[in-house]
Amino acid sequence: MGADRGLALELDVCAAYRIPHSEFLRWDADDRDKAIWHHIWRQEECQHCRTRDEEWDESRGGYRYAYVAEKRRCRGCEVKEAAQETVTAEDGRGVYVAMIRNEEVAGADA
């Protein structure tokens, strides 16, 4: 499978949609092409700021000031960063903070 880049790409799309490859193959060819195109398009975004090079590049139809930066506060990031500060060398390598849904609160949403 390593040499079959097309299959690898299809499997990446299936993983993103959380569907089996057999289901993906049942899709209309146009829908499969669109899903693959969208997957590739998203892969080309900067992983940090989610913008695209051509949006900034005036020679490619972009604009030098395509975006402005805006400070925002995310309560989830705030909680995660505070918890991350409690990780110490004694915890060992590879320790990170994961956000786990509070099922007591999640049940109240229903």
CSV table of C-alpha atoms in Angstrom, one decimal:
chain,number,residue,atom,x,y,z
A,1,MET,CA,0.0,0.0,0.0
A,2,GLY,CA,3.0,2.4,0.6
A,3,ALA,CA,3.4,2.8,-3.2
A,4,ASP,CA,-0.3,3.5,-3.9
A,5,ARG,CA,-0.5,7.2,-3.0
A,6,GLY,CA,-4.1,7.3,-4.4
A,7,LEU,CA,-5.3,4.7,-1.9
A,8,ALA,CA,-3.4,6.3,0.9
A,9,LEU,CA,-5.1,9.6,0.1
A,10,GLU,CA,-8.5,7.9,0.0
A,11,LEU,CA,-7.9,6.3,3.4
A,12,ASP,CA,-6.9,9.6,4.8
A,13,VAL,CA,-10.2,11.0,3.6
A,14,CYS,CA,-12.1,8.1,5.1
A,15,ALA,CA,-10.3,8.6,8.4
A,16,ALA,CA,-11.3,12.3,8.4
A,17,TYR,CA,-15.0,11.3,7.7
A,18,ARG,CA,-14.7,8.3,10.1
A,19,ILE,CA,-16.1,6.0,7.5
A,20,PRO,CA,-15.0,2.6,6.0
A,21,HIS,CA,-13.3,2.7,2.6
A,22,SER,CA,-16.0,0.5,1.2
A,23,GLU,CA,-18.6,3.2,2.1
A,24,PHE,CA,-16.4,5.9,0.5
A,25,LEU,CA,-16.3,3.8,-2.7
A,26,ARG,CA,-20.1,3.7,-2.8
A,27,TRP,CA,-20.1,7.5,-3.1
A,28,ASP,CA,-20.7,9.1,-6.4
A,29,ALA,CA,-17.4,9.8,-8.2
A,30,ASP,CA,-18.0,13.6,-8.1
A,31,ASP,CA,-18.6,13.5,-4.4
A,32,ARG,CA,-15.4,11.4,-3.9
A,33,ASP,CA,-13.4,13.9,-6.0
A,34,LYS,CA,-14.8,16.8,-3.9
A,35,ALA,CA,-13.9,15.1,-0.6
A,36,ILE,CA,-10.4,14.4,-1.8
A,37,TRP,CA,-10.0,17.9,-3.1
A,38,HIS,CA,-11.2,19.4,0.2
A,39,HIS,CA,-8.9,17.1,2.2
A,40,ILE,CA,-5.9,18.2,0.1
A,41,TRP,CA,-7.0,21.9,0.4
A,42,ARG,CA,-7.2,21.6,4.2
A,43,GLN,CA,-3.8,19.9,4.3
A,44,GLU,CA,-2.2,23.0,2.6
A,45,GLU,CA,-3.4,25.3,5.4
A,46,CYS,CA,-0.9,26.5,7.9
A,47,GLN,CA,-1.4,24.2,10.9
A,48,HIS,CA,-0.9,27.1,13.3
A,49,CYS,CA,-3.0,30.0,11.9
A,50,ARG,CA,-5.1,28.1,9.3
A,51,THR,CA,-4.4,30.6,6.5
A,52,ARG,CA,-3.1,29.7,3.1
A,53,ASP,CA,0.0,31.0,1.3
A,54,GLU,CA,-2.0,32.2,-1.8
A,55,GLU,CA,-4.3,34.3,0.5
A,56,TRP,CA,-1.2,36.5,1.3
A,57,ASP,CA,0.6,36.3,-2.0
A,58,GLU,CA,-0.4,39.2,-4.3
A,59,SER,CA,1.2,37.5,-7.3
A,60,ARG,CA,-1.4,34.7,-6.8
A,61,GLY,CA,-4.4,36.9,-6.3
A,62,GLY,CA,-4.0,37.3,-2.5
A,63,TYR,CA,-3.6,40.4,-0.4
A,64,ARG,CA,-0.8,41.4,1.9
A,65,TYR,CA,-3.3,42.3,4.6
A,66,ALA,CA,-5.7,39.4,4.0
A,67,TYR,CA,-6.2,38.9,7.8
A,68,VAL,CA,-5.9,40.8,10.9
A,69,ALA,CA,-4.9,39.3,14.3
A,70,GLU,CA,-7.4,39.5,17.1
A,71,LYS,CA,-6.9,38.4,20.7
A,72,ARG,CA,-9.5,35.9,21.9
A,73,ARG,CA,-9.9,34.0,25.1
A,74,CYS,CA,-10.9,30.3,25.1
A,75,ARG,CA,-12.0,28.9,28.4
A,76,GLY,CA,-10.9,25.4,27.2
A,77,CYS,CA,-7.4,26.7,26.4
A,78,GLU,CA,-7.3,28.5,29.7
A,79,VAL,CA,-8.1,25.3,31.7
A,80,LYS,CA,-5.8,23.2,29.6
A,81,GLU,CA,-2.8,25.6,30.0
A,82,ALA,CA,-3.4,25.8,33.8
A,83,ALA,CA,-3.4,22.0,34.0
A,84,GLN,CA,-0.3,21.8,31.8
A,85,GLU,CA,1.6,24.0,34.3
A,86,THR,CA,1.2,21.3,36.8
A,87,VAL,CA,3.1,18.8,34.7
A,88,THR,CA,6.6,18.3,36.2
A,89,ALA,CA,9.8,16.5,35.3
A,90,GLU,CA,8.8,13.9,37.8
A,91,ASP,CA,5.8,13.0,35.6
A,92,GLY,CA,8.3,11.9,32.9
A,93,ARG,CA,8.6,12.5,29.2
A,94,GLY,CA,5.6,12.5,26.9
A,95,VAL,CA,3.1,13.7,29.5
A,96,TYR,CA,0.5,16.1,28.2
A,97,VAL,CA,-2.9,17.4,29.2
A,98,ALA,CA,-5.9,16.1,27.3
A,99,MET,CA,-9.4,17.6,27.5
A,100,ILE,CA,-11.9,15.0,28.6
A,101,ARG,CA,-15.6,15.8,28.4
A,102,ASN,CA,-17.2,16.1,31.9
A,103,GLU,CA,-19.9,13.5,31.6
A,104,GLU,CA,-21.8,14.9,34.6
A,105,VAL,CA,-22.2,18.1,32.7
A,106,ALA,CA,-22.7,16.4,29.3
A,107,GLY,CA,-25.6,14.5,30.7
A,108,ALA,CA,-27.3,17.8,31.8
A,109,ASP,CA,-27.2,19.0,28.1
A,110,ALA,CA,-29.7,16.2,27.1
